[in-house]
CSV table of C-alpha atoms in Angstrom, one decimal:
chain,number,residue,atom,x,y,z
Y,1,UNK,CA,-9.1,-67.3,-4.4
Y,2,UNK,CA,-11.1,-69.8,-6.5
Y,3,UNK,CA,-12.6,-67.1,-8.6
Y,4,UNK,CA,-9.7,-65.0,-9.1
Y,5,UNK,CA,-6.5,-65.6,-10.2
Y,6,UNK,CA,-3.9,-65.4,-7.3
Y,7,UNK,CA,-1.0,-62.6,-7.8
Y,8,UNK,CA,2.5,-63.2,-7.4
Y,9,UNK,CA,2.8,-61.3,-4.2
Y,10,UNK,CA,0.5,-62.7,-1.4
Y,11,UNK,CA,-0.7,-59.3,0.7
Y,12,UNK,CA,-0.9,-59.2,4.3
Y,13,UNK,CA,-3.7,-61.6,6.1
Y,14,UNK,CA,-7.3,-58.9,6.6
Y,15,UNK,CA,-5.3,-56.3,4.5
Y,16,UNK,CA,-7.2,-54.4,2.3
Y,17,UNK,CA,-5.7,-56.1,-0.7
Y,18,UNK,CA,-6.5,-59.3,0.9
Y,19,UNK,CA,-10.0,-58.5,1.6
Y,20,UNK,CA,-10.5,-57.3,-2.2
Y,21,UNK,CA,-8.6,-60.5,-3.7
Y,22,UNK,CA,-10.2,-63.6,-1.5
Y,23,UNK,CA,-13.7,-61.9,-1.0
Y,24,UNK,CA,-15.1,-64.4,-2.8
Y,25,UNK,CA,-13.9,-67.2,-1.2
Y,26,UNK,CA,-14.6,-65.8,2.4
Y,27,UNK,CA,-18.7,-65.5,1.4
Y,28,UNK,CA,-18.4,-68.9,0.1
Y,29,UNK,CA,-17.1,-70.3,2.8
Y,30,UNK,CA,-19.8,-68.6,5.1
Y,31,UNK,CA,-22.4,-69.6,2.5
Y,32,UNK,CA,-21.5,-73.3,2.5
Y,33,UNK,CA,-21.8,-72.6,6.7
Y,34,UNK,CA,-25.1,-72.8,6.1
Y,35,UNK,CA,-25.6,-75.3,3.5
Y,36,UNK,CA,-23.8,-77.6,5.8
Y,37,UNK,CA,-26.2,-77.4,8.6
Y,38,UNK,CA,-29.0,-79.2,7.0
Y,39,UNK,CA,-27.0,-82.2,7.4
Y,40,UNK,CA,-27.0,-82.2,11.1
Y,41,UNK,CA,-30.4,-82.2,13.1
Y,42,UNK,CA,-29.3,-79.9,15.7
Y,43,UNK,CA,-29.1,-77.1,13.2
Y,44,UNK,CA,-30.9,-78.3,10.4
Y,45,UNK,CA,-33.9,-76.1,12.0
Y,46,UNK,CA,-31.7,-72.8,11.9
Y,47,UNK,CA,-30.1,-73.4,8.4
Y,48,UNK,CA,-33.7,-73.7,6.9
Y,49,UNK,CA,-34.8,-70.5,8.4
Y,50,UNK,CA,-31.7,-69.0,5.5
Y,51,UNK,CA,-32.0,-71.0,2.7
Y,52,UNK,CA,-35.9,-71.3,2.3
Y,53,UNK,CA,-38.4,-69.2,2.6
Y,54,UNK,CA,-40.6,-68.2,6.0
Y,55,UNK,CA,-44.2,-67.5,6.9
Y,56,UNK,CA,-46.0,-69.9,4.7
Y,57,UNK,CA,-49.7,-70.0,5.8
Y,58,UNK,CA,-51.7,-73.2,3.9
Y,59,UNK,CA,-54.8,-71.8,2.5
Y,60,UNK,CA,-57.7,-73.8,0.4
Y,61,UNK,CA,-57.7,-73.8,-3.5
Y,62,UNK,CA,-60.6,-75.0,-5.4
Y,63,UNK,CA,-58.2,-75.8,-8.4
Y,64,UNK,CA,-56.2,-77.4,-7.3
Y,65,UNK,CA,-56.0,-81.4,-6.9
Y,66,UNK,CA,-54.5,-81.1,-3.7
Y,67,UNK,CA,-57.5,-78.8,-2.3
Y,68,UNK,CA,-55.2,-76.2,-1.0
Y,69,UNK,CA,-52.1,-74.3,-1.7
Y,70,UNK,CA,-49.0,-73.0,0.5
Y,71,UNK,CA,-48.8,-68.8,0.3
Y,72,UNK,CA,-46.7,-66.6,1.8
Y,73,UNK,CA,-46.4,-63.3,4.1
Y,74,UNK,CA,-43.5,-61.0,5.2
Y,75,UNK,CA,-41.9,-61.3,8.6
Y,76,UNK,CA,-38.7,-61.0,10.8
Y,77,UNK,CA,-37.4,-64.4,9.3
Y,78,UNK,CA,-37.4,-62.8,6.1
Y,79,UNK,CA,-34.0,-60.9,7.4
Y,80,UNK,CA,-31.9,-64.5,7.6
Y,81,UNK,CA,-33.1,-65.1,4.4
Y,82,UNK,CA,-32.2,-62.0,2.6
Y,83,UNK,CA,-28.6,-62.5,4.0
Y,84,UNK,CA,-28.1,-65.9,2.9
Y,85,UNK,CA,-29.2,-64.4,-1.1
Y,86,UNK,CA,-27.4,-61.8,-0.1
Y,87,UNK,CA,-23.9,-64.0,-0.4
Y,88,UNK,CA,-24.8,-65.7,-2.9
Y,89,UNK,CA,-25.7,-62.2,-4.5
Y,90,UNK,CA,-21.4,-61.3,-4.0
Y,91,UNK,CA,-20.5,-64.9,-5.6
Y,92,UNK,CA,-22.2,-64.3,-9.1
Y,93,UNK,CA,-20.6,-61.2,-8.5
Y,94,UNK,CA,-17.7,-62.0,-8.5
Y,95,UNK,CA,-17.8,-64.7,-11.2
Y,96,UNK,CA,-19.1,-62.5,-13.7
Y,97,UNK,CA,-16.3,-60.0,-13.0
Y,98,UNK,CA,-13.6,-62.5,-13.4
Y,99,UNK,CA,-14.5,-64.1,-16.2
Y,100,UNK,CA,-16.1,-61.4,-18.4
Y,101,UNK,CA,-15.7,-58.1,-17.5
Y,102,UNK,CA,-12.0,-58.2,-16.6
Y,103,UNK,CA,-11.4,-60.1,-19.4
Y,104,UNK,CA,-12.9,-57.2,-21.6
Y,105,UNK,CA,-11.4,-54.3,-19.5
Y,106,UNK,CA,-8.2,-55.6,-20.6
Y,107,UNK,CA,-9.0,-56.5,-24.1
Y,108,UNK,CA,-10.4,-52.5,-24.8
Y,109,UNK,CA,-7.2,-51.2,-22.6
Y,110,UNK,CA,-9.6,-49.0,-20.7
Y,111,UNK,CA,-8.5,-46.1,-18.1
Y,112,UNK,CA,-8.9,-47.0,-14.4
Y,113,UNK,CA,-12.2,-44.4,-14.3
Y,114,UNK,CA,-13.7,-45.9,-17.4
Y,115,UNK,CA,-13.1,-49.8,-16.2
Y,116,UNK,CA,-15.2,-49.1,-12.8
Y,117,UNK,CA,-17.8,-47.5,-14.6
Y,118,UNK,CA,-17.3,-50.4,-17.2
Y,119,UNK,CA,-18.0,-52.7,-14.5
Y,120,UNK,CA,-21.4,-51.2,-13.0
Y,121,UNK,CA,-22.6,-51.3,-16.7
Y,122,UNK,CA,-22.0,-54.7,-17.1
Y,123,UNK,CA,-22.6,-55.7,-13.5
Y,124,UNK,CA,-25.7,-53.9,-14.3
Y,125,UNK,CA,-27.0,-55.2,-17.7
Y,126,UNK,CA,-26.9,-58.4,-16.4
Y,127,UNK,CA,-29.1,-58.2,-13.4
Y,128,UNK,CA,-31.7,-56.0,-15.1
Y,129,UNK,CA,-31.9,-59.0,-17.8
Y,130,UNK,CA,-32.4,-61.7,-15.6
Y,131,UNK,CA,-35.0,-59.6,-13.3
Y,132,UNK,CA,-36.9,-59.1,-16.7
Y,133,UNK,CA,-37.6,-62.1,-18.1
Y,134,UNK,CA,-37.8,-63.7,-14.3
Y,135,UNK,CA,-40.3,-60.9,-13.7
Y,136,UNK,CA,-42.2,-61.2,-17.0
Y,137,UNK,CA,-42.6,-64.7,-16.3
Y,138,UNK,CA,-44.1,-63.8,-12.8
Y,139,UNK,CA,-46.7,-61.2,-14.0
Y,140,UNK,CA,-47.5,-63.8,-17.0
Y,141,UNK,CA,-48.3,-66.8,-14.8
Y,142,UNK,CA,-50.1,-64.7,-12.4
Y,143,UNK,CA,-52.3,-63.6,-15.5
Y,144,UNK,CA,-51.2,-60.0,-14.4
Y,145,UNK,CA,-50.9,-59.6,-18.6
Y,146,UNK,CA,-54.4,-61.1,-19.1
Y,147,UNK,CA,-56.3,-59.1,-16.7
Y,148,UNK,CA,-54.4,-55.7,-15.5
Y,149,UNK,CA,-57.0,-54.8,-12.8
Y,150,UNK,CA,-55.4,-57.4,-10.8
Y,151,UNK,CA,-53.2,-54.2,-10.3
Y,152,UNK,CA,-55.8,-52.6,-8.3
Y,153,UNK,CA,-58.3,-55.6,-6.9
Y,154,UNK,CA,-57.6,-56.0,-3.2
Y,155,UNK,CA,-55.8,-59.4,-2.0
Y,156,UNK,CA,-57.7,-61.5,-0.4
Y,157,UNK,CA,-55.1,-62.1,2.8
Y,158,UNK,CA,-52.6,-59.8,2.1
Y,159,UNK,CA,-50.3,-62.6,0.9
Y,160,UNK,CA,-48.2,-63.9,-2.0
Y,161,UNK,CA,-47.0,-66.6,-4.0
Y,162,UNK,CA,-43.5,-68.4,-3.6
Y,163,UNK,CA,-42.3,-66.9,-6.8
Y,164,UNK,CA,-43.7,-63.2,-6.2
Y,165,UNK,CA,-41.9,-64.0,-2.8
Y,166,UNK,CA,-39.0,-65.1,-4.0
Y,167,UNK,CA,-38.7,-62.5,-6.3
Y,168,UNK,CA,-38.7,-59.7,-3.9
Y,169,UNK,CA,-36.3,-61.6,-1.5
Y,170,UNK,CA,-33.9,-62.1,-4.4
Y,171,UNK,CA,-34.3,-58.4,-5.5
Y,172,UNK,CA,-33.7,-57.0,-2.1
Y,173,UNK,CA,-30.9,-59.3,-1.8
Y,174,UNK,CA,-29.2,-57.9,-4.9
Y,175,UNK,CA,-29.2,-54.1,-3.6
Y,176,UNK,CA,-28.1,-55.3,0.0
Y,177,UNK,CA,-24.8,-56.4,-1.8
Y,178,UNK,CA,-24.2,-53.3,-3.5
Y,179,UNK,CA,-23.3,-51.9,-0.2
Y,180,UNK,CA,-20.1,-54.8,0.8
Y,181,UNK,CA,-19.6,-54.7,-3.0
Y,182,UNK,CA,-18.8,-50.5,-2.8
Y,183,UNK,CA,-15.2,-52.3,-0.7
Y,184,UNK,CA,-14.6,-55.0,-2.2
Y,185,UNK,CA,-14.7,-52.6,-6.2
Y,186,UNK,CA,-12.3,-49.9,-4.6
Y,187,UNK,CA,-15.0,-47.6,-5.5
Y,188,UNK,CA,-13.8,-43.6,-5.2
Y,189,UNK,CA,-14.7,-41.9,-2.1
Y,190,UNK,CA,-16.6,-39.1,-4.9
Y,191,UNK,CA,-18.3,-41.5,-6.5
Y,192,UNK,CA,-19.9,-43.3,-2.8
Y,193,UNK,CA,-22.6,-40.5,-2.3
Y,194,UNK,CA,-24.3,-40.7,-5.0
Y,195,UNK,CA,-24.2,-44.6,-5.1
Y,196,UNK,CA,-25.3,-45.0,-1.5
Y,197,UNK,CA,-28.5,-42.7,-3.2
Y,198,UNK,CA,-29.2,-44.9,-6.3
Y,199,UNK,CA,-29.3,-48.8,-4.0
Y,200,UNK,CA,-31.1,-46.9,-1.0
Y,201,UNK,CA,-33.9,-45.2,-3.5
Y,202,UNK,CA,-34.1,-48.6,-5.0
Y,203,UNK,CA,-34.4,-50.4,-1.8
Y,204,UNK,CA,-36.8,-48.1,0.0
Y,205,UNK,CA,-39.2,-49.0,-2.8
Y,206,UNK,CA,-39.0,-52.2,-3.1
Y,207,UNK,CA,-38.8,-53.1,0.2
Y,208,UNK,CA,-42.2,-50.1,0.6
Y,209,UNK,CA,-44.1,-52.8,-2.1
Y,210,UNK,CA,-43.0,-55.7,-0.6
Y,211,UNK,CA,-44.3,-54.5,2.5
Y,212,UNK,CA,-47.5,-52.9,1.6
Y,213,UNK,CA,-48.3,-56.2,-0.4
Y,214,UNK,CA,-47.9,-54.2,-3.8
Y,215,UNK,CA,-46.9,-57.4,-5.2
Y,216,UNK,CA,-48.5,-56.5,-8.6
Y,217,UNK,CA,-48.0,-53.0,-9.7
Y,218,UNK,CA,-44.1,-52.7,-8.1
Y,219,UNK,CA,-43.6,-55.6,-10.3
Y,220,UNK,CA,-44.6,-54.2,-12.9
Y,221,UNK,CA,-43.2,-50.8,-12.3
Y,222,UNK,CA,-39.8,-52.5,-11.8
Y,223,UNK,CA,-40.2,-53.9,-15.0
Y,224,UNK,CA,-40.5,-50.6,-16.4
Y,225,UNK,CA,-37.7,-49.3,-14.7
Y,226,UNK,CA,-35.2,-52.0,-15.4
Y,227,UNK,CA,-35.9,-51.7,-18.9
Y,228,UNK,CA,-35.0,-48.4,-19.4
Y,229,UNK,CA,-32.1,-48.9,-16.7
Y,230,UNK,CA,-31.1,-51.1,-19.3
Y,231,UNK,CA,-30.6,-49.5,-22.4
Y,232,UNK,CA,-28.8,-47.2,-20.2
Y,233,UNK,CA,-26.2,-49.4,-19.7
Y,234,UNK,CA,-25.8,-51.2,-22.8
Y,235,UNK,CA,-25.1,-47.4,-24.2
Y,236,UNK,CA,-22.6,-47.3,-21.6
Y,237,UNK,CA,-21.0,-50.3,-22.6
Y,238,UNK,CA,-21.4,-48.9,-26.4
Y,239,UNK,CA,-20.1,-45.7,-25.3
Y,240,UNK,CA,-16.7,-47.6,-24.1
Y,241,UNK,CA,-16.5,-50.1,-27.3
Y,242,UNK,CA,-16.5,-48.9,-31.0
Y,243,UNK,CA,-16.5,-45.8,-31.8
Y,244,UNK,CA,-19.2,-47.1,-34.7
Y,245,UNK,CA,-21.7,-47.8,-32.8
Y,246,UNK,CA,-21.7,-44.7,-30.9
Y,247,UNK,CA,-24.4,-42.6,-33.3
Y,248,UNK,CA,-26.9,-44.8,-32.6
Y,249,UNK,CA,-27.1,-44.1,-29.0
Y,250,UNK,CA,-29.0,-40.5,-29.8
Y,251,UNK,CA,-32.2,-43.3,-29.8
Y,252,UNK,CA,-31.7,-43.5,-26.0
Y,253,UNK,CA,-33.3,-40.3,-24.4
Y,254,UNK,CA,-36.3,-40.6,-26.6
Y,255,UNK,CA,-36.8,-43.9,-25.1
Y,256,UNK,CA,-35.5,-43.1,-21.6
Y,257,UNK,CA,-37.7,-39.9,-21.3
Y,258,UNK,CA,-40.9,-42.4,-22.3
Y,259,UNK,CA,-40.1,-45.0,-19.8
Y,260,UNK,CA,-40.5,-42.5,-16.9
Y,261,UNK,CA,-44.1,-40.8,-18.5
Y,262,UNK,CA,-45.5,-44.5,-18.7
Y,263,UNK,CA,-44.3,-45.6,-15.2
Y,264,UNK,CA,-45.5,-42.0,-13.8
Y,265,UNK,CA,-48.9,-42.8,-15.6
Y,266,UNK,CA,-49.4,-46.4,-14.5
Y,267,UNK,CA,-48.6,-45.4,-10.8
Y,268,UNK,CA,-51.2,-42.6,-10.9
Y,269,UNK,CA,-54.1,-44.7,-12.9
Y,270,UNK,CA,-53.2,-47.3,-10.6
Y,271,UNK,CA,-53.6,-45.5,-7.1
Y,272,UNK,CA,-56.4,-43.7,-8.7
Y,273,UNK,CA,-58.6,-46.6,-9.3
Y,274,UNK,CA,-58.3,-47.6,-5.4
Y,275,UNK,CA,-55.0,-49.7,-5.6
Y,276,UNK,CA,-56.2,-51.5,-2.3
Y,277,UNK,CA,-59.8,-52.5,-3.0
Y,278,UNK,CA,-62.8,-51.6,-1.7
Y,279,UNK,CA,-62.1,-51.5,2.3
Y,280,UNK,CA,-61.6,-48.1,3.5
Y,281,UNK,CA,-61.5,-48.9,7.3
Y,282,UNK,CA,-57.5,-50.2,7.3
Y,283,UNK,CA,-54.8,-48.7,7.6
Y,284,UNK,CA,-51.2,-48.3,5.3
Y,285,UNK,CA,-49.5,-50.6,8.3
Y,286,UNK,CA,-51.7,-53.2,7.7
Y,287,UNK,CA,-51.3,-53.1,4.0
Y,288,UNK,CA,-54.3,-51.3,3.1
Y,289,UNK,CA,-53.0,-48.4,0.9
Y,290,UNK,CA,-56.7,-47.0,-0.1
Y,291,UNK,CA,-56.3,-44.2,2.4
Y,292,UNK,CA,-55.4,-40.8,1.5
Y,293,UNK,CA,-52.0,-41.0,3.4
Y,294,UNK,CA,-50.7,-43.6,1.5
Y,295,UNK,CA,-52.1,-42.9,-1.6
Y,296,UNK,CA,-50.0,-39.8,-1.0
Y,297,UNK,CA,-46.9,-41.5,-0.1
Y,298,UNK,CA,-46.9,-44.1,-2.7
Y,299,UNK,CA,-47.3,-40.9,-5.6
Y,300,UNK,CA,-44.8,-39.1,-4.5
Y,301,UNK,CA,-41.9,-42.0,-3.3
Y,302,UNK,CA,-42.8,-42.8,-7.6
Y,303,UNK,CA,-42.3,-39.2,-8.6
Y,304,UNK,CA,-39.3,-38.6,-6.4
Y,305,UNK,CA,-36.8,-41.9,-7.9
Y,306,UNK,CA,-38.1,-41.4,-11.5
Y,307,UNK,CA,-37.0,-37.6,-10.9
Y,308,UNK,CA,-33.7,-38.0,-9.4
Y,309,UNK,CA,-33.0,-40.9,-11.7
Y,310,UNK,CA,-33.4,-38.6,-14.8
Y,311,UNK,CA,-32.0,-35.9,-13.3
Y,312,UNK,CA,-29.1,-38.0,-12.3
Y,313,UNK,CA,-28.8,-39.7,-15.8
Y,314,UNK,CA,-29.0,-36.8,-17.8
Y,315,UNK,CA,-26.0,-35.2,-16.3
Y,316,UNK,CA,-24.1,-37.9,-16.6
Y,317,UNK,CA,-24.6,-38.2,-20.2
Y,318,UNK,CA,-24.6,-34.1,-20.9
Y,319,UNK,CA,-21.1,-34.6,-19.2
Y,320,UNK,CA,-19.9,-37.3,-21.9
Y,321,UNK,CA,-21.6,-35.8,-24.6
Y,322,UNK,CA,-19.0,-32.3,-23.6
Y,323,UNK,CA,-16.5,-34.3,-23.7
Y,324,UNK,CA,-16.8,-35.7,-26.6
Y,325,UNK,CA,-17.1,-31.9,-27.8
Y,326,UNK,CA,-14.1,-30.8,-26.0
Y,327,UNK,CA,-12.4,-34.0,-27.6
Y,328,UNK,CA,-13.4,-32.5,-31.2
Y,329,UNK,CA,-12.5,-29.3,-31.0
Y,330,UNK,CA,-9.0,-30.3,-29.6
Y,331,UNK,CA,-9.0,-32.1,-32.8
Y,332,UNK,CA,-9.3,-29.8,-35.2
Y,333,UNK,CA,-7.1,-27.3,-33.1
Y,334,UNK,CA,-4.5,-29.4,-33.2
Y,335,UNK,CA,-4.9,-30.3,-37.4
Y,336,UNK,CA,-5.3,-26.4,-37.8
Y,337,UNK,CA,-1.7,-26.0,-36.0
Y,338,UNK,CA,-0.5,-28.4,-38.2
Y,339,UNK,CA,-1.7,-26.8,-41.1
Y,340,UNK,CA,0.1,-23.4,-39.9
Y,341,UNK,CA,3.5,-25.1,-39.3
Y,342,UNK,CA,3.6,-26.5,-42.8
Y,343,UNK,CA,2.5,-23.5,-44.2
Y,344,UNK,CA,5.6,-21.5,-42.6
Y,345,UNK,CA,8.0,-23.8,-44.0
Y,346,UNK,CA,8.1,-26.5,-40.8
Y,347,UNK,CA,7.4,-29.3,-42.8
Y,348,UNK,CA,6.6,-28.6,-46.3
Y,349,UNK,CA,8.4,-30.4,-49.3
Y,350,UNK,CA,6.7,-28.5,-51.2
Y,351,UNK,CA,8.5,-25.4,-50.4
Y,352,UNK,CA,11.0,-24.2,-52.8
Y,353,UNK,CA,13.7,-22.5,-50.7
Y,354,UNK,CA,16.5,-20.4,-52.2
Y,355,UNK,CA,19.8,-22.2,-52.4
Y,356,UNK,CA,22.2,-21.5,-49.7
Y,357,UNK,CA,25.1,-19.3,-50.4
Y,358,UNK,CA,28.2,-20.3,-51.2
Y,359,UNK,CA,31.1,-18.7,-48.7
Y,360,UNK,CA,33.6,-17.2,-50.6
Y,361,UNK,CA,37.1,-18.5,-50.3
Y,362,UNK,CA,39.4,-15.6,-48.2
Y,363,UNK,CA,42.7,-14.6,-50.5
């Protein structure tokens, strides 16, 4: 495989071990499927409905030179295009494993349980960073900083920009990998349940904003999210390096727990203040969420991941923290036995033993 080095014994062709090993290079070939049809007029047509994005409506701009100004609604086309990202999604993937993570796996001499879950940190840190400054970028140019009651103003045609679009394609593509990428990791069959949870929770709400045209606010409630998300797993990653840095991760539930109140608080303030606008007459399919049965729905989707993510979190954490206890007091038990043996003469040379008798010679 391009992105991984080969192994001296080749598995068998669609094995399992064959599948994990050349993923990469199976996407990539699909990918560049795609990016080949653009060169050909009979299918140029179809390979743009993957690589670009769909359902751009031309709509007048008085600031603009041009007059007017492409923008940008969901639709069924929006499916090709997620699965294209999607691949491309498994590539980086795969790079970053390669040529950073394993190389660090084997560099700390890690357990196989404590490499995977080295992995998803990484895997992890490095989506959340990206997503944050793409996404802070977004919300400044959008002068979402500037002026937060674009947060609740009603849009105009219930569409978006190519960059808000873009975003949310991108984002949705990233959790649709997770699934392939549950295979392709050997994840353990204990450890699928409560993974399938944490990408569907995240992509029933951002594909809910996406399609509600909650450009704005999910933005910046993602924003929120992944930056307590991160600190998460850079204390992961802290929590597998050294041991020195490990006090200072008592910071990260103060910080963690104050994350969820002011993504709580921003999601009520923001429904509160009629997150829709002024019309009253639409419904939540239509993208109109200022009626009571979305207003509802959009509450207590909010509630629900922050409190299954804390909940989730937290025990994940009180369980290291135990074993870290348990660790200790194996410790000392095992200095205190030490302690005993020497003191009963094991291994003292500071003992002063009576010298041995002398046998006395038979007549």
């Amino acid at each position: 495989m391009g992105l991984r080095k080969k192994n001296a014994r080749n598995p068998p062709i669609l094995s399992h071990e064959f599948m994990v090993q050349n993923h990469a290079d199976m996407v990539s070939c699909v990918g560049m499927f795609f990016v080949l049809g653009l060169m050909f007029e009979g299918t140029a047509e179809m390979s743009i409905v993957f690589l670009t994005l769909q359902h751009g409506v031309v709509v007048p701009a008085e600031g603009l030179p041009s007059g007017s100004r492409t923008l940008y609604h969901y639709g069924v086309k929006d499916l090709a295009t997620v699965f294209f990202y999607m691949l491309v999604a498994i590539i980086i993937h795969a790079t970053i494993q390669e040529y950073v993570l394993d190389k660090l796996s084997r560099r700390l001499q890690l357990t196989k349980g404590k490499q995977n879950k080295l992995n998803e940190a990484g895997q992890l840190s490095v989506f959340y960073i990206v997503s944050g400054i793409w996404g802070m970028i977004i919300l400044a140019s959008e002068n979402c900083l500037s002026d937060p009651t674009l947060l609740w103003k009603s849009q105009p045609h219930n569409m978006m920009t190519f960059q808000m679009k873009f975003f949310y394609i991108s984002q949705l593509a990233y959790w649709f990998h997770s699934f392939p990428e549950l295979y392709f990791q050997k994840a353990r069959k204990q450890d699928i349940p409560g993974q399938l949870i944490f990408i569907g929770l995240h992509l029933f709400h951002i594909g809910g904003a996406y399609l509600l045209y909650l450009n704005h606010l999910g933005l910046l409630l993602l924003m929120l999210h992944y930056a307590v998300e991160l600190l998460s797993s850079v204390c992961s990653l802290l929590y597998f390096g050294d041991e020195r840095y490990q006090k200072g991760l008592s910071l990260w539930p103060i910080v963690f727990i104050s994350g969820r109140l002011v993504t709580l608080i921003v999601s009520v303030i923001t429904v509160g203040l009629h997150l829709a606008g002024t019309n009253r007459n639409g419904n939540a399919l239509s993208g109109n969420v200022n009626v009571l049965a979305a207003k509802i729905a959009v509450l207590s989707s909010s509630c629900s991941i922050q409190v299954y993510i804390t909940w989730t979190l937290t025990t994940v954490w009180l369980q290291r923290w135990l074993e870290d206890a348990n660790l200790h007091v194996c410790g000392r038990k095992r200095r205190s036995r030490s302690r005993k043996g020497t003191e009963n003469g094991v291994e003292n040379p500071n003992r002063i033993d009576s010298p041995p008798k002398k046998k006395e010679k038979s007549p």
